[in-house]
Tab-separated table of N, CA and C in Angstrom:
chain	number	residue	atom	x	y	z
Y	1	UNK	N	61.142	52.096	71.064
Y	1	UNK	CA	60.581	51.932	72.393
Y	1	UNK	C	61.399	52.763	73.386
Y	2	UNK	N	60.783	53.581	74.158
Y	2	UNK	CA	61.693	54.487	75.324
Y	2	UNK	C	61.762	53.714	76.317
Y	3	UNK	N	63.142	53.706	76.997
Y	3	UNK	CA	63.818	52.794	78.515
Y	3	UNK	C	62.847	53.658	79.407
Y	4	UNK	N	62.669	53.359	80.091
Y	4	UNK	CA	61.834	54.466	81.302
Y	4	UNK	C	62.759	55.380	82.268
Y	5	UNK	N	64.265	55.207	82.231
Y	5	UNK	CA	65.598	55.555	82.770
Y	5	UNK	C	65.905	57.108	81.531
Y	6	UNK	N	64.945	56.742	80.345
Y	6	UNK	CA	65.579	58.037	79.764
Y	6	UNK	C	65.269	59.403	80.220
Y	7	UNK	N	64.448	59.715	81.292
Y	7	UNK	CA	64.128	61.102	81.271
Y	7	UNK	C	65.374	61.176	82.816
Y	8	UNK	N	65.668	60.385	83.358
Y	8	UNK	CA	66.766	60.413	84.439
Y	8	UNK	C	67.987	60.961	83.484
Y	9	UNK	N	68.155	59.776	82.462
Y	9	UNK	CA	69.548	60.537	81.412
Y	9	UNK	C	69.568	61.636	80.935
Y	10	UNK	N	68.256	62.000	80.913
Y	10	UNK	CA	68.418	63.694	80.187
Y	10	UNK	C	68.489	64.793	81.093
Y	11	UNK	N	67.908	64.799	82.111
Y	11	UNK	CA	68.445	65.320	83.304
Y	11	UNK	C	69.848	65.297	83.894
Y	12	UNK	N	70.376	64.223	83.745
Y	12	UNK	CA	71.921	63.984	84.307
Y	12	UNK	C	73.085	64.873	83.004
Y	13	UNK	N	72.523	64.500	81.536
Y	13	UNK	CA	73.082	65.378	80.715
Y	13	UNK	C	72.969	66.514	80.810
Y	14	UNK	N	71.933	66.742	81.019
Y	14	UNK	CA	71.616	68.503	80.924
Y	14	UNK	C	72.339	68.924	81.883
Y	15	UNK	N	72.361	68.639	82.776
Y	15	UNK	CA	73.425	69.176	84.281
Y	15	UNK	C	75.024	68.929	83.929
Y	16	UNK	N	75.311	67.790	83.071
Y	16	UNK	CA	76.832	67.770	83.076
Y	16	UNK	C	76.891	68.657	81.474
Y	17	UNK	N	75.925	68.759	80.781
Y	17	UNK	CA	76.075	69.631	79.714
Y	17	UNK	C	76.071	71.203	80.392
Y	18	UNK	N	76.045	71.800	81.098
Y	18	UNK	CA	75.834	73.197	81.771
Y	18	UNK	C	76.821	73.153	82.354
Y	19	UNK	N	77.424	72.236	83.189
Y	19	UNK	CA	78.726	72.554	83.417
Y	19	UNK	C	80.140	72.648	82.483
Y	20	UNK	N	79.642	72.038	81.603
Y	20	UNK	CA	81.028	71.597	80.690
Y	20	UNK	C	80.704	72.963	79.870
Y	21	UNK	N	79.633	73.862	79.630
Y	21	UNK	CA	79.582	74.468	78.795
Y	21	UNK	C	80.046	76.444	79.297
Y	22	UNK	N	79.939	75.812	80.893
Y	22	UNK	CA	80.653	76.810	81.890
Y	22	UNK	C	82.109	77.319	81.792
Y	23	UNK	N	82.202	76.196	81.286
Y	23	UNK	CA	84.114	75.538	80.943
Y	23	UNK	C	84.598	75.768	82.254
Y	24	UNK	N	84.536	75.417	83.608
Y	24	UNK	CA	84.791	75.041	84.845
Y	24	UNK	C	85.669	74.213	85.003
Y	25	UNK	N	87.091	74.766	85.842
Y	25	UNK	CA	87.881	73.566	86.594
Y	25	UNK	C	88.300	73.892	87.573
Y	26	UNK	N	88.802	72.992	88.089
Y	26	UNK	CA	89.668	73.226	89.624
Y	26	UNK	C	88.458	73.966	90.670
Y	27	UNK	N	88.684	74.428	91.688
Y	27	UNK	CA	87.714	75.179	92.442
Y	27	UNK	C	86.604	75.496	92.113
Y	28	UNK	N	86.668	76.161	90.466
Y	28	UNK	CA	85.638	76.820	90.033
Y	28	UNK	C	84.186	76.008	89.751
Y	29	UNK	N	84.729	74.309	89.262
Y	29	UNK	CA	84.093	73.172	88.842
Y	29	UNK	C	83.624	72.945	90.080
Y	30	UNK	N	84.270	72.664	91.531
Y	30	UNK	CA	83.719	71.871	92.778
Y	30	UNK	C	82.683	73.030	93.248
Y	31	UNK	N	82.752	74.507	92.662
Y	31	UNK	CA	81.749	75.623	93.323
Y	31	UNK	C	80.625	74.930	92.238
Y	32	UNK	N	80.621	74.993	91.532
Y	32	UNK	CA	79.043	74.681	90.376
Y	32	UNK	C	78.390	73.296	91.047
Y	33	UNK	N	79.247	72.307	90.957
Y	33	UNK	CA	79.125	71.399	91.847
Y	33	UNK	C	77.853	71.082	92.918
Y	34	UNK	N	78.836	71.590	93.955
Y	34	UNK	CA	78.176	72.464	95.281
Y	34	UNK	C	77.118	72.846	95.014
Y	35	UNK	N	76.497	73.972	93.783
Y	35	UNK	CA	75.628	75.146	93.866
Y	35	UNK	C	74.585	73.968	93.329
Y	36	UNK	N	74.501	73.082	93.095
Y	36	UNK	CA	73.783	71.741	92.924
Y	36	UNK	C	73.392	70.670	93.446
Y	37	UNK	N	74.022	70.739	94.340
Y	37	UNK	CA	73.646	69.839	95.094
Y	37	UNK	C	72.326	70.212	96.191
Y	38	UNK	N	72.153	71.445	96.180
Y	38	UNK	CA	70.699	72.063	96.567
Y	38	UNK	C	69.980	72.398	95.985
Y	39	UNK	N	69.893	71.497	94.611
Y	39	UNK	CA	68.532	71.557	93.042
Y	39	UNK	C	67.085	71.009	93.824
Y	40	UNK	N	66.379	71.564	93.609
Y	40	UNK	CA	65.241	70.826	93.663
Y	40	UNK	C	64.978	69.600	93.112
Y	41	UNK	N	65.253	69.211	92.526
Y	41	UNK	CA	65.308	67.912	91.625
Y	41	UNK	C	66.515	66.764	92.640
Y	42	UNK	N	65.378	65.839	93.337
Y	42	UNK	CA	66.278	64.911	94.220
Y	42	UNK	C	67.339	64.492	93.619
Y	43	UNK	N	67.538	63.351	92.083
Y	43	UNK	CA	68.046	62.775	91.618
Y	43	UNK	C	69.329	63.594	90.652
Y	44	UNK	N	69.086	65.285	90.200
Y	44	UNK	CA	69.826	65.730	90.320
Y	44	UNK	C	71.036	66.435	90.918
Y	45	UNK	N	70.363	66.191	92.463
Y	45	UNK	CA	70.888	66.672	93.732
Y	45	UNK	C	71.955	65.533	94.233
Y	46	UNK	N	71.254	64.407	94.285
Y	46	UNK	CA	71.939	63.263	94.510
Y	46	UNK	C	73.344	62.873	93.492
Y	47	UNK	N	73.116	63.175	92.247
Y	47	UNK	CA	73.841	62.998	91.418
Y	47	UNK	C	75.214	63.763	91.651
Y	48	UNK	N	74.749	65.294	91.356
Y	48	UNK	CA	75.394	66.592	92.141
Y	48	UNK	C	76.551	66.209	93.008
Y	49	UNK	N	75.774	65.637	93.969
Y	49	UNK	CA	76.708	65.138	95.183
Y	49	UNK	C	77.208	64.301	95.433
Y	50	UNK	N	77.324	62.890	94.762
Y	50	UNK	CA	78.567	61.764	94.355
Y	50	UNK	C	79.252	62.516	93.748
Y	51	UNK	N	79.369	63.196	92.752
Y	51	UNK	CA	80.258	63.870	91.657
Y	51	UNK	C	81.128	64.412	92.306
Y	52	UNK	N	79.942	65.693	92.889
Y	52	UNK	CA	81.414	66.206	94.122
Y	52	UNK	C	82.607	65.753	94.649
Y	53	UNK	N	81.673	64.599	95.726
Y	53	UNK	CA	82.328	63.776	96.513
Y	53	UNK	C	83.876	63.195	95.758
Y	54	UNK	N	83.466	62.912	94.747
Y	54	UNK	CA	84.440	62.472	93.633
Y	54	UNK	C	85.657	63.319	93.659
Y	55	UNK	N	85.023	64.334	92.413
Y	55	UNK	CA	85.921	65.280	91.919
Y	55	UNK	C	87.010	66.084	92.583
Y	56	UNK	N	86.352	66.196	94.276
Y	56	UNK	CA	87.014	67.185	95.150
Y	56	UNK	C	88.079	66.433	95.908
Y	57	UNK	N	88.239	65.088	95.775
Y	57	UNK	CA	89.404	63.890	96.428
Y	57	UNK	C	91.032	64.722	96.027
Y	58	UNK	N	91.028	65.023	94.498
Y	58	UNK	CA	92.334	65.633	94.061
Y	58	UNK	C	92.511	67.242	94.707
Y	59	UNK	N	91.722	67.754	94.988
Y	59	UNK	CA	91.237	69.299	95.250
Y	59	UNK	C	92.036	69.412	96.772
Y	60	UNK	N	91.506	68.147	97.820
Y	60	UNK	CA	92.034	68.160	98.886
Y	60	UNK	C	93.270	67.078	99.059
Y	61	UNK	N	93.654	66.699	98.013
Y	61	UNK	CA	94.813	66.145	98.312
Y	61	UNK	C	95.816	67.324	97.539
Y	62	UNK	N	96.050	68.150	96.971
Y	62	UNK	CA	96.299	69.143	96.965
Y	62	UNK	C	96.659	70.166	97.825
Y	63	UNK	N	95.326	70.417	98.148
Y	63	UNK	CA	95.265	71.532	99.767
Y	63	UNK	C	96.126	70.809	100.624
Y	64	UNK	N	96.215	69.425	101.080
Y	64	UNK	CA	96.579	69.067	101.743
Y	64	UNK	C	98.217	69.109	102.031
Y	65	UNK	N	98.677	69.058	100.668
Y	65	UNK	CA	100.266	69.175	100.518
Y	65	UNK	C	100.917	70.038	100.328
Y	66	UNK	N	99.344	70.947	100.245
Y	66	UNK	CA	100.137	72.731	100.641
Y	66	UNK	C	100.377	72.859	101.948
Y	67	UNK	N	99.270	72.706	102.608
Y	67	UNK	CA	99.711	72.529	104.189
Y	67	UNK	C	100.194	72.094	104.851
Y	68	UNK	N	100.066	70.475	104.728
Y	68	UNK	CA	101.111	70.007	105.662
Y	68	UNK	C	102.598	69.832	104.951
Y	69	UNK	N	102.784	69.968	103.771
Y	69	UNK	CA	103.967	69.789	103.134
Y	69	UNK	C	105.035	70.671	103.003
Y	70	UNK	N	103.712	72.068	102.481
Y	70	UNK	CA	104.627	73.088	101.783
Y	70	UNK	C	104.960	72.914	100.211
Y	71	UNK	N	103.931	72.035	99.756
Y	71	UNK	CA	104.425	71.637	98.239
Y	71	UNK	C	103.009	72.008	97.294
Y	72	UNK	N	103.089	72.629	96.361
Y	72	UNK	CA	102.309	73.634	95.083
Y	72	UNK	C	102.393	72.155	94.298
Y	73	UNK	N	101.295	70.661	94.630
Y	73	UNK	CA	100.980	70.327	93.512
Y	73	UNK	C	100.034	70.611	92.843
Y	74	UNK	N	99.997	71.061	91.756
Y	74	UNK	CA	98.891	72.194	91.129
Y	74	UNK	C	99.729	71.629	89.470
Y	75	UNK	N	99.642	70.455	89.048
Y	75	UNK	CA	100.193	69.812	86.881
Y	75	UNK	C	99.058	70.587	86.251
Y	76	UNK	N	97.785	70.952	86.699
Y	76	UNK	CA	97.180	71.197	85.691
Y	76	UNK	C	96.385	72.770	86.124
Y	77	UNK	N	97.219	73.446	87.023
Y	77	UNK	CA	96.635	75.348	87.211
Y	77	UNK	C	95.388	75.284	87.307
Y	78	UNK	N	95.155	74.586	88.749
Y	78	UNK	CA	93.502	74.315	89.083
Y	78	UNK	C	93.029	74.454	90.152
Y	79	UNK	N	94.260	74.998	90.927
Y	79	UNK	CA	94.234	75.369	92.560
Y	79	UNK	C	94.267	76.523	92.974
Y	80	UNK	N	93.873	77.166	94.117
Y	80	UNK	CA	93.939	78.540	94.204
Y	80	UNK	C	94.886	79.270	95.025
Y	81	UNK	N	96.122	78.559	94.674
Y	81	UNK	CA	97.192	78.980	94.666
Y	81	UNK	C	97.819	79.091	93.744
Y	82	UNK	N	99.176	79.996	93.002
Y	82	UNK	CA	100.141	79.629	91.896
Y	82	UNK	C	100.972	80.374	92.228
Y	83	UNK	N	101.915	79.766	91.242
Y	83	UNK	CA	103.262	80.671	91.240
Y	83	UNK	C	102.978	81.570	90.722
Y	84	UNK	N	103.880	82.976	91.259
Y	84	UNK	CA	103.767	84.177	90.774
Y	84	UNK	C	104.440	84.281	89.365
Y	85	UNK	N	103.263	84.591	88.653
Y	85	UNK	CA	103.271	84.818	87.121
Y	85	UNK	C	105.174	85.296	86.843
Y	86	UNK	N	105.245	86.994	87.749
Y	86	UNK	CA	106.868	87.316	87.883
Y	86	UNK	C	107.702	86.201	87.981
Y	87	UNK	N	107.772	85.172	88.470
Y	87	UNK	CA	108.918	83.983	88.917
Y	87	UNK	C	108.818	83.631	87.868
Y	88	UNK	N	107.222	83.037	87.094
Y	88	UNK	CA	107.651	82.247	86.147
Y	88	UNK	C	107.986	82.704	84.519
Y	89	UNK	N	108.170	83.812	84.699
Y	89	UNK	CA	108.434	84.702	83.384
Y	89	UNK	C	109.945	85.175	83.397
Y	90	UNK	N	110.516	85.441	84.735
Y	90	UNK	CA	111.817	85.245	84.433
Y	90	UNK	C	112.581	86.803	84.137
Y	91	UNK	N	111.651	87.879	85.048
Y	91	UNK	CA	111.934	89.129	84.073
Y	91	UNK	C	113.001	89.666	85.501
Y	92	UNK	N	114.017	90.333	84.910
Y	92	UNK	CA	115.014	90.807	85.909
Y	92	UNK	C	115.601	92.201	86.123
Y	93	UNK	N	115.254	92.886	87.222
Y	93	UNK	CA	115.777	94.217	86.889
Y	93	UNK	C	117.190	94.150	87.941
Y	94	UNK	N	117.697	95.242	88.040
Y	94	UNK	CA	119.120	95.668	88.906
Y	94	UNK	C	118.986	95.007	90.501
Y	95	UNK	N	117.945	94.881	91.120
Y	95	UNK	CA	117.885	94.999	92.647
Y	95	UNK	C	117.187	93.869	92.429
Y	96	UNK	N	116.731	93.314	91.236
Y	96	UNK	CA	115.829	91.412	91.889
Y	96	UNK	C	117.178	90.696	91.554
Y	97	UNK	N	116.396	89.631	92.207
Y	97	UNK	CA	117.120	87.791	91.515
Y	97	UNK	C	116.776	87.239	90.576
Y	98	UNK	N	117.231	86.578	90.386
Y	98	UNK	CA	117.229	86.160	88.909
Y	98	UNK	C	115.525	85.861	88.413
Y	99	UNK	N	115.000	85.672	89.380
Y	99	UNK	CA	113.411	84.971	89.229
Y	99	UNK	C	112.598	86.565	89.170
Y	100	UNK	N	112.776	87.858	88.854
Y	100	UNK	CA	112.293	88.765	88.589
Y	100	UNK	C	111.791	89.317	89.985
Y	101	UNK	N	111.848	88.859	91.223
Y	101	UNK	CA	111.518	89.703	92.318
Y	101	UNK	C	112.008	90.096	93.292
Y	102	UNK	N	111.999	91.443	93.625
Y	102	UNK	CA	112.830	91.965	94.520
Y	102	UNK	C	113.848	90.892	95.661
Y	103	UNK	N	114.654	90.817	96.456
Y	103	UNK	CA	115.602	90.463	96.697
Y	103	UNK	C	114.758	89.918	98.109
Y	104	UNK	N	114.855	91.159	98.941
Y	104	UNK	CA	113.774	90.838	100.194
Y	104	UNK	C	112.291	90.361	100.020
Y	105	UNK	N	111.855	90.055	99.081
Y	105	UNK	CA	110.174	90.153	98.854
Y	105	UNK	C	110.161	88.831	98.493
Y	106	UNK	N	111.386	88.247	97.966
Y	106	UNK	CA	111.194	86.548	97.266
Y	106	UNK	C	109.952	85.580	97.830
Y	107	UNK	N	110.324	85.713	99.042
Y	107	UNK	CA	109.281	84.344	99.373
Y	107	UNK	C	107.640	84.852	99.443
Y	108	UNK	N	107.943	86.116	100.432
Y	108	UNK	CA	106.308	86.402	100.331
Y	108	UNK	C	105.767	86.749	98.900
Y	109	UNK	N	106.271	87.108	97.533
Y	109	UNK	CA	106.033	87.081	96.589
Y	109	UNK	C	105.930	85.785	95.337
Y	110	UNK	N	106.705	84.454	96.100
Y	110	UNK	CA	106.629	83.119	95.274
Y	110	UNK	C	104.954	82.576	94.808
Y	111	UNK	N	103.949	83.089	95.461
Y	111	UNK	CA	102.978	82.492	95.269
Y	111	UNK	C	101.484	83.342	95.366
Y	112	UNK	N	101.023	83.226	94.890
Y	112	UNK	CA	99.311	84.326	94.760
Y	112	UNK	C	97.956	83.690	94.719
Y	113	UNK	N	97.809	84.313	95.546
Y	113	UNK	CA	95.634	83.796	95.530
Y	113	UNK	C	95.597	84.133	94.616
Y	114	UNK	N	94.624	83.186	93.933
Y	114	UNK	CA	93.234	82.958	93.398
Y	114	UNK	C	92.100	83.222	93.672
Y	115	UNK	N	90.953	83.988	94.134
Y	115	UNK	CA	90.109	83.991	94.491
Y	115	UNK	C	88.878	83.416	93.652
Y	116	UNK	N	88.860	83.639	92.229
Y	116	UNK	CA	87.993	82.475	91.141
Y	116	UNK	C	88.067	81.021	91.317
Y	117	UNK	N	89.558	80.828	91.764
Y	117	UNK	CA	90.062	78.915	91.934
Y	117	UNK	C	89.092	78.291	93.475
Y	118	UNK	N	89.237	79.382	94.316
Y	118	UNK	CA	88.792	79.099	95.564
Y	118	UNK	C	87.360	78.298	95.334
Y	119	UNK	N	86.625	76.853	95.931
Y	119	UNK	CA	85.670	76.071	95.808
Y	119	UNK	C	84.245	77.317	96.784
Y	120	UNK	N	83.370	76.758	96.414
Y	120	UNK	CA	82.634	78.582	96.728
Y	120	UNK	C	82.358	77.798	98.537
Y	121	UNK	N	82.270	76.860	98.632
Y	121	UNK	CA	81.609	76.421	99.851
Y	121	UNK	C	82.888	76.565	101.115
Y	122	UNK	N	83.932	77.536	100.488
Y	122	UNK	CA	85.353	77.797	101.449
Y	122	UNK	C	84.783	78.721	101.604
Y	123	UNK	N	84.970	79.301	102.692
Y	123	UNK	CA	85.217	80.921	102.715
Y	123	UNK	C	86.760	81.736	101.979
Y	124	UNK	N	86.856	82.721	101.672
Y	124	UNK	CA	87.745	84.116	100.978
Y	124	UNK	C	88.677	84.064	101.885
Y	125	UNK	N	88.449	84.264	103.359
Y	125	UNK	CA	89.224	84.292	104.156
Y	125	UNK	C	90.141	83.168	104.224
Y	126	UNK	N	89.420	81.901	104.486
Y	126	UNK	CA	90.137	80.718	104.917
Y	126	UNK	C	91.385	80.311	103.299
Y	127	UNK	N	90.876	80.998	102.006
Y	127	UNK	CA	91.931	80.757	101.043
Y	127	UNK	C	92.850	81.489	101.125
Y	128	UNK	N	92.629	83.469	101.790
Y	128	UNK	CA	93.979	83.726	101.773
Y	128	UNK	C	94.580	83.405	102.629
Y	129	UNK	N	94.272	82.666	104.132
Y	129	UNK	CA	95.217	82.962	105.029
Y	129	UNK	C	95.783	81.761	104.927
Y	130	UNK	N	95.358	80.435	104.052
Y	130	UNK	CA	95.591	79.170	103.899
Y	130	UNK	C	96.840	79.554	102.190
Y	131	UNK	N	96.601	80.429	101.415
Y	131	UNK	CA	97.918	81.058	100.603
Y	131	UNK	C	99.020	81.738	101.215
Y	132	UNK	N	98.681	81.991	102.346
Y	132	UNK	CA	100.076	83.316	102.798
Y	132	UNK	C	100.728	82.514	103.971
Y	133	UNK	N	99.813	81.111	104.625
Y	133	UNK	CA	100.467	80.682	106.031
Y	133	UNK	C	101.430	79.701	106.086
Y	134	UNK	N	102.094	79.391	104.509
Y	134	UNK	CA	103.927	79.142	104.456
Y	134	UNK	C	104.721	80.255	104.121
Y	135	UNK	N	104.274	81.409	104.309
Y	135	UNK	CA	104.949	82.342	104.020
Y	135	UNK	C	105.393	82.869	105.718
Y	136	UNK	N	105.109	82.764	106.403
Y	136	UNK	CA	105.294	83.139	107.987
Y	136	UNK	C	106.282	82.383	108.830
């Protein structure tokens, strides 16, 4: 006997099956998200957009402790910020520090956009100047 709720479930799968099959995280996951929540399909739209609502709580508590903190929590490389690959590799020539980058360049070099991590409903702009504005 079919529930009458099953053609809602196959719809809700099919949408979390397309994302998972995107292999989407961090920014990239809250942009697919987003790009769904304006489906034609109400109940996929609706769905879409609790999820969001959800998913993006860690996204901006994140952002948030970049900004007002100054602190890169980013355990799982999902933000569109990171440490510069150079720092964390450790490579050293005559004129860097020990963290592989030039001497004067350290800080403005500790950290790098993302522009893939960035959530699509940000603007480009507002991620780099929101990456470079503990650097000032």
């Amino acid at each position: 006997m079919r529930s009458r709720h099953s053609p809602r479930r196959c719809r809700v799968l099919t949408c979390a099956c397309v994302l998972a099959t995107e292999k989407n995280v961090g920014g990239a996951l809250l942009t697919s998200l987003h790009s769904r929540t304006s489906n034609g399909d109400p109940f996929i739209c609706a769905f879409s957009s609790r999820l969001l609502t959800t998913l993006s709580v860690p996204f901006f508590a994140t952002l948030a402790a970049w900004i007002y903190e100054g602190e890169l929590r980013d355990p799982y490389d999902e933000f569109f910020v990171e440490l510069n690959p150079a720092l964390e590799a450790g490579e050293r020539e005559h004129d860097e520090d020990e963290n592989g980058v030039p001497e004067h360049e350290l800080w403005e070099s500790k950290f790098r956009f993302r522009a893939e991590m960035l959530p699509g409903f940000l603007e480009d702009a507002f991620g780099r100047k929101v990456s470079r504005a503990l650097w000032i």
